[in-house]
Coordinates of C-alpha atoms in Angstrom, one line a residue:
X5 CA 0.4 0.0 0.0
X6 CA 1.6 3.5 -1.2
X7 CA 0.3 6.7 0.5
X8 CA 1.0 10.0 -2.0
X9 CA 2.6 12.9 -0.2
X10 CA 0.1 14.6 -2.4
X11 CA -2.9 12.9 -0.4
X12 CA -1.3 13.5 3.0
X13 CA -1.1 17.2 2.1
X14 CA -5.0 17.1 0.9
X15 CA -6.0 15.0 4.3
X16 CA -4.4 17.8 6.4
X17 CA -6.0 20.5 4.3
X18 CA -9.2 19.1 4.8
X19 CA -8.5 18.7 8.6
X20 CA -7.5 22.2 9.0
X21 CA -10.4 23.6 7.2
X22 CA -12.7 20.7 8.0
X23 CA -14.7 21.9 4.7
X24 CA -14.2 20.3 1.1
X25 CA -15.0 23.6 -0.5
X26 CA -12.0 25.3 1.3
X27 CA -9.8 23.1 1.5
X28 CA -10.0 22.5 -2.0
X29 CA -9.6 26.6 -2.6
X30 CA -6.2 26.4 -0.1
X31 CA -4.9 23.7 -2.2
X32 CA -5.8 25.5 -5.3
X33 CA -7.8 22.2 -6.6
X34 CA -11.3 21.8 -7.5
X35 CA -14.0 20.6 -4.9
X36 CA -14.9 17.4 -6.8
X37 CA -10.9 16.8 -7.6
X38 CA -10.3 16.3 -3.6
X39 CA -13.5 14.8 -3.1
X40 CA -12.0 12.0 -5.4
X41 CA -8.8 11.8 -3.6
X42 CA -10.0 11.5 -0.4
X43 CA -12.8 8.8 -1.4
X44 CA -10.0 7.0 -3.2
X45 CA -7.8 7.3 -0.1
X46 CA -10.4 6.1 2.0
X47 CA -11.2 3.2 -0.4
X48 CA -7.3 2.4 -0.2
X49 CA -6.7 1.7 3.5
X50 CA -10.1 0.2 3.7
X51 CA -11.3 2.6 6.4
X52 CA -13.0 6.1 6.3
X53 CA -11.0 8.9 7.6
X54 CA -13.7 11.7 7.7
X55 CA -17.5 11.9 8.9
X56 CA -19.2 13.8 6.9
X57 CA -22.2 15.9 8.3
X58 CA -23.8 18.6 7.4
X59 CA -21.6 21.3 9.4
X60 CA -18.5 20.1 7.5
X61 CA -16.1 17.0 8.3
X62 CA -14.9 15.7 11.4
X63 CA -11.6 13.0 11.4
X64 CA -12.8 9.5 12.7
X65 CA -10.2 7.8 15.1
X66 CA -8.2 6.4 12.0
X67 CA -8.3 9.9 10.3
X68 CA -6.9 11.5 13.2
X69 CA -3.8 8.9 13.4
X70 CA -3.5 9.5 9.6
X71 CA -3.4 13.1 10.3
X72 CA -0.9 12.8 13.0
X73 CA 1.5 10.4 11.5
X74 CA 0.9 12.8 8.3
X75 CA 2.2 15.7 10.1
X76 CA 5.6 14.1 10.7
X77 CA 6.0 12.4 7.4
X78 CA 5.6 16.0 5.9
X79 CA 8.0 17.6 8.3
X80 CA 11.0 15.0 7.5
X81 CA 10.1 15.7 3.6
X82 CA 10.6 19.2 4.1
X83 CA 13.7 18.8 6.3
X84 CA 14.9 16.3 3.7
X85 CA 14.0 19.2 1.1
X86 CA 16.0 21.4 2.7
X87 CA 19.1 19.5 3.1
X88 CA 19.4 19.3 -0.4
X89 CA 19.3 22.5 -1.1
X90 CA 21.8 23.6 1.6
X91 CA 24.2 20.7 -0.6
X92 CA 23.1 22.8 -4.1
X93 CA 24.0 26.1 -2.7
X94 CA 22.6 29.8 -2.4
X95 CA 21.6 29.9 -6.4
X96 CA 18.9 27.6 -6.0
X97 CA 18.3 28.2 -2.2
X98 CA 15.3 28.8 -0.2
X99 CA 15.1 30.7 3.3
X100 CA 12.3 31.5 5.7
X101 CA 12.5 34.3 8.1
X102 CA 10.8 35.1 11.3
X103 CA 11.2 38.7 12.4
X104 CA 9.8 40.4 15.2
X105 CA 8.3 43.8 14.0
X106 CA 11.3 45.9 15.1
X107 CA 14.1 44.3 12.9
X108 CA 11.1 43.2 10.2
X109 CA 10.8 47.5 10.0
X110 CA 14.8 48.6 10.8
X111 CA 16.8 45.9 8.8
X112 CA 15.4 42.6 7.6
X113 CA 13.4 43.7 4.6
X114 CA 16.2 46.2 3.5
X115 CA 19.0 43.2 3.9
X116 CA 16.3 40.9 1.8
X117 CA 16.3 43.3 -1.0
X118 CA 19.9 43.5 -0.9
X119 CA 20.3 39.7 -1.0
X120 CA 17.5 39.3 -4.1
X121 CA 19.7 42.0 -5.8
X122 CA 22.7 39.6 -5.7
X123 CA 21.2 36.6 -6.0
X124 CA 17.7 36.6 -8.2
X125 CA 17.0 32.7 -8.1
X126 CA 16.6 32.8 -4.3
X127 CA 13.0 31.6 -2.9
X128 CA 12.4 33.7 0.3
X129 CA 9.8 33.7 2.5
X130 CA 9.7 36.7 5.6
X131 CA 6.6 36.2 8.3
X132 CA 6.4 39.0 10.9
X133 CA 5.5 37.7 14.1
X134 CA 6.0 38.6 17.9
X135 CA 9.4 37.3 19.2
X136 CA 7.8 34.4 21.7
X137 CA 6.0 33.3 18.7
X138 CA 9.2 33.2 16.3
X139 CA 11.3 31.3 19.2
X140 CA 8.3 28.4 19.1
X141 CA 8.3 28.5 15.4
X142 CA 12.6 28.5 14.8
X143 CA 11.7 25.2 17.6
X144 CA 9.4 23.8 15.5
X145 CA 11.6 23.7 12.0
X146 CA 8.6 26.0 10.7
X147 CA 11.3 28.5 10.0
X148 CA 15.3 28.7 9.1
X149 CA 15.7 31.7 11.2
X150 CA 14.8 34.2 13.5
X151 CA 15.3 37.6 14.1
X152 CA 13.8 39.3 17.3
X153 CA 14.5 40.2 21.1
X154 CA 16.8 37.7 22.4
X155 CA 15.6 38.3 26.0
X156 CA 12.7 36.4 25.1
X157 CA 15.0 33.2 24.1
X158 CA 14.9 30.7 27.3
X159 CA 15.4 27.3 26.0
X160 CA 19.2 28.1 25.1
X161 CA 19.9 24.4 25.2
X162 CA 18.1 24.0 21.9
X163 CA 18.7 27.2 20.6
X164 CA 22.1 29.4 18.6
X165 CA 21.4 33.1 19.5
X166 CA 23.6 35.4 17.8
X167 CA 23.6 39.1 19.2
X168 CA 23.1 41.7 16.3
X169 CA 23.2 45.2 17.6
X170 CA 21.6 46.8 20.3
X171 CA 19.2 49.7 19.8
X172 CA 18.5 52.6 22.1
X173 CA 14.6 53.2 22.4
X174 CA 13.1 56.6 23.1
X175 CA 9.7 57.2 24.8
X176 CA 7.3 59.1 22.1
X177 CA 4.2 60.6 21.9
X178 CA 2.3 63.0 19.8
X179 CA 3.4 67.1 20.0
X180 CA 0.0 67.5 21.8
X181 CA 0.6 65.2 24.6
X182 CA 0.3 66.4 28.3
X183 CA 4.0 65.3 28.9
X184 CA 5.2 66.7 25.7
X185 CA 7.9 69.1 26.6
X186 CA 7.9 68.7 30.1
X187 CA 11.8 68.3 31.4
X188 CA 13.2 65.3 34.1
X189 CA 10.1 62.9 33.6
X190 CA 9.7 59.9 35.8
X191 CA 8.9 56.5 35.1
X192 CA 5.6 56.8 37.4
X193 CA 5.1 60.3 34.9
X194 CA 5.0 57.7 31.8
X195 CA 3.1 55.0 33.4
X196 CA -0.1 57.1 34.2
X197 CA -1.1 56.5 30.5
X198 CA -1.2 53.5 28.1
X199 CA 1.5 52.3 26.6
X200 CA 1.2 51.0 22.8
X201 CA 3.5 48.4 21.4
X202 CA 4.7 44.9 21.2
X203 CA 4.8 42.5 24.1
X204 CA 8.1 43.2 26.3
X205 CA 10.1 40.0 27.9
X206 CA 9.8 39.5 31.8
X207 CA 12.8 41.1 32.7
X208 CA 10.6 44.4 32.0
X209 CA 7.2 43.1 33.8
X210 CA 8.2 44.3 37.1
X211 CA 9.1 48.0 36.0
X212 CA 6.4 48.4 33.6
X213 CA 3.4 46.9 35.7
X214 CA 3.7 49.5 38.3
X215 CA 1.0 51.6 36.5
X216 CA -2.2 49.9 35.7
X217 CA -2.6 52.8 32.5
X218 CA 0.6 51.2 30.5
X219 CA -0.3 47.3 30.3
X220 CA -0.4 44.4 32.0
X221 CA 1.5 41.0 32.9
X222 CA 0.7 37.5 31.3
X223 CA 0.6 35.3 34.3
X224 CA 1.1 32.8 32.1
X225 CA 4.5 33.8 30.0
X226 CA 5.1 36.3 32.6
X227 CA 5.5 38.9 29.6
X228 CA 4.4 42.6 29.5
X229 CA 1.4 43.3 27.2
X230 CA 1.2 47.2 26.7
X231 CA -2.4 48.5 27.3
X232 CA -2.6 48.4 23.4
X233 CA -0.8 45.6 21.8
X234 CA 0.4 45.6 18.4
X235 CA 2.5 43.5 16.4
X236 CA 2.4 46.3 13.5
X237 CA 5.2 49.7 14.5
X238 CA 3.1 51.3 11.5
X239 CA -0.2 50.8 13.3
X240 CA 1.6 51.8 16.8
X241 CA 2.9 54.9 15.3
X242 CA -0.6 56.0 13.7
X243 CA -2.4 55.0 17.1
X244 CA 0.0 57.2 18.9
X245 CA -0.8 60.3 16.7
X246 CA -4.0 60.0 17.4
X247 CA -4.3 59.9 21.1
X248 CA -2.3 59.9 24.1
X249 CA -0.7 56.8 24.3
X250 CA 3.1 56.7 24.8
X251 CA 5.1 54.7 21.8
X252 CA 8.6 53.1 22.6
X253 CA 10.4 53.0 19.6
X254 CA 13.6 53.3 18.4
X255 CA 14.1 57.0 16.3
X256 CA 15.1 55.4 12.8
X257 CA 11.5 54.2 12.8
X258 CA 9.8 57.2 13.3
X259 CA 12.0 59.8 11.3
X260 CA 9.7 61.2 8.9
X261 CA 7.5 61.9 12.3
X262 CA 10.3 63.8 14.2
X263 CA 11.3 65.9 11.3
X264 CA 7.5 67.3 10.9
X265 CA 7.2 67.5 14.8
X266 CA 4.2 65.3 14.7
X267 CA 5.8 62.9 17.5
X268 CA 8.6 64.2 20.0
X269 CA 10.9 62.5 22.0
X270 CA 10.3 63.0 25.9
X271 CA 12.9 63.5 28.7
X272 CA 13.2 60.1 29.6
X273 CA 16.0 57.7 29.5
X274 CA 17.0 54.3 31.5
X275 CA 19.3 52.0 30.6
X276 CA 16.9 49.3 30.5
X277 CA 15.1 51.1 27.4
X278 CA 16.9 49.2 25.1
X279 CA 16.0 46.2 22.1
X280 CA 18.1 43.7 22.2
X281 CA 17.9 41.6 19.0
X282 CA 19.4 38.9 17.2
X283 CA 19.5 35.8 14.7
X284 CA 18.0 32.7 16.6
X285 CA 18.6 29.4 14.9
X286 CA 18.1 25.7 16.0
X287 CA 21.3 24.0 17.3
X288 CA 20.5 20.8 15.4
X289 CA 20.7 22.9 12.1
X290 CA 23.3 24.3 9.9
X291 CA 23.3 27.9 8.4
X292 CA 22.3 27.4 4.7
X293 CA 24.7 30.1 2.4
X294 CA 21.0 31.8 2.1
X295 CA 20.9 32.5 5.7
X296 CA 24.6 33.1 6.1
X297 CA 24.7 35.5 2.9
X298 CA 21.2 37.5 4.9
X299 CA 23.2 37.5 8.0
X300 CA 25.7 39.3 6.4
X301 CA 23.9 42.0 4.7
X302 CA 21.5 42.7 7.8
X303 CA 24.6 43.5 9.8
X304 CA 25.4 46.1 7.2
X305 CA 22.1 47.5 7.2
X306 CA 22.2 47.8 11.3
X307 CA 25.4 49.6 10.9
X308 CA 23.3 52.1 9.2
X309 CA 20.6 52.0 11.2
X310 CA 22.6 52.8 14.2
X311 CA 24.4 55.6 12.6
X312 CA 21.0 57.0 11.4
X313 CA 19.3 56.7 15.2
X314 CA 22.6 58.6 16.8
X315 CA 21.7 61.5 14.3
X316 CA 18.0 61.3 15.2
X317 CA 18.5 61.1 19.3
X318 CA 21.0 64.0 18.9
X319 CA 18.5 66.3 16.3
X320 CA 15.2 65.8 18.2
X321 CA 16.1 65.4 21.7
X322 CA 17.1 68.3 24.3
X323 CA 18.6 65.8 26.6
X324 CA 21.5 63.6 26.7
X325 CA 21.5 60.4 25.1
X326 CA 24.8 59.6 23.0
X327 CA 24.3 55.8 23.5
X328 CA 26.0 54.4 20.5
X329 CA 24.6 50.7 19.5
X330 CA 27.9 49.8 18.1
X331 CA 29.9 50.5 21.7
X332 CA 26.7 48.7 23.4
X333 CA 27.5 45.9 21.3
X334 CA 30.7 45.4 22.5
X335 CA 30.1 45.8 25.9

């Protein structure tokens, strides 16, 4: 008895969507073709894999076994393909990248543009996600390399973490904000207002959860969730422009808004106001030539980003903030 990989993909798609029409659409085949394939596989195995109901389909006990085993088989097939492409080299390679909101906007997309310019035949997938989600996807093998806040990495025994650069974070707000223009602000002053931004690591939770308006700590993960939690920096910018939410962000991500005066940097600094991200990969995975080339281009972009941030801090803050990312990285 032979089971085609293609049929396993169809079984998993039907299990995911629980509907023949939606599963067929996701597979880019017709619904009758999918129905014939599933019926043929059931006949070949001599068992029913799905119960058909008016509300959709549900896996039978045998069907769930095929689904569970099928996921393992497809994962191993992906690993095999990856190893073959690794041997073939960068010219015909594939690369899947998971990027946190900050590196996605600061350097990942720009690095990919440079990578593709040099290697136009590469196949690249970029997924933007939260740092905790990226760590989990690296561990599962869903992505080759993650670029995210390394303070979310707890399973160091299974991960390789390569530090990139440390970015200074500015606390920003709209120009008409009650705190705009005030000098020598304290953390308690800031925590009276909602924060808009990404999930922050447990190391910051105790500090930021002192103010109920700012956000809360997730009791399961111990991460700090800002009052307005978003994984899109463009969305965070728009929210900060339209209300009194405070935006912790690198100045390079809001250069246009700083130049126009729509956003201002508040007079507050602290040693923990740093974004520490790096390359995250599984220890049992060798970097492909495409991944190595991508990391090289990333480091180039990061150098340029740090220089821009230093200039923006000097131009748009009236208080001392001379931290240089390269100097920080060397410490």
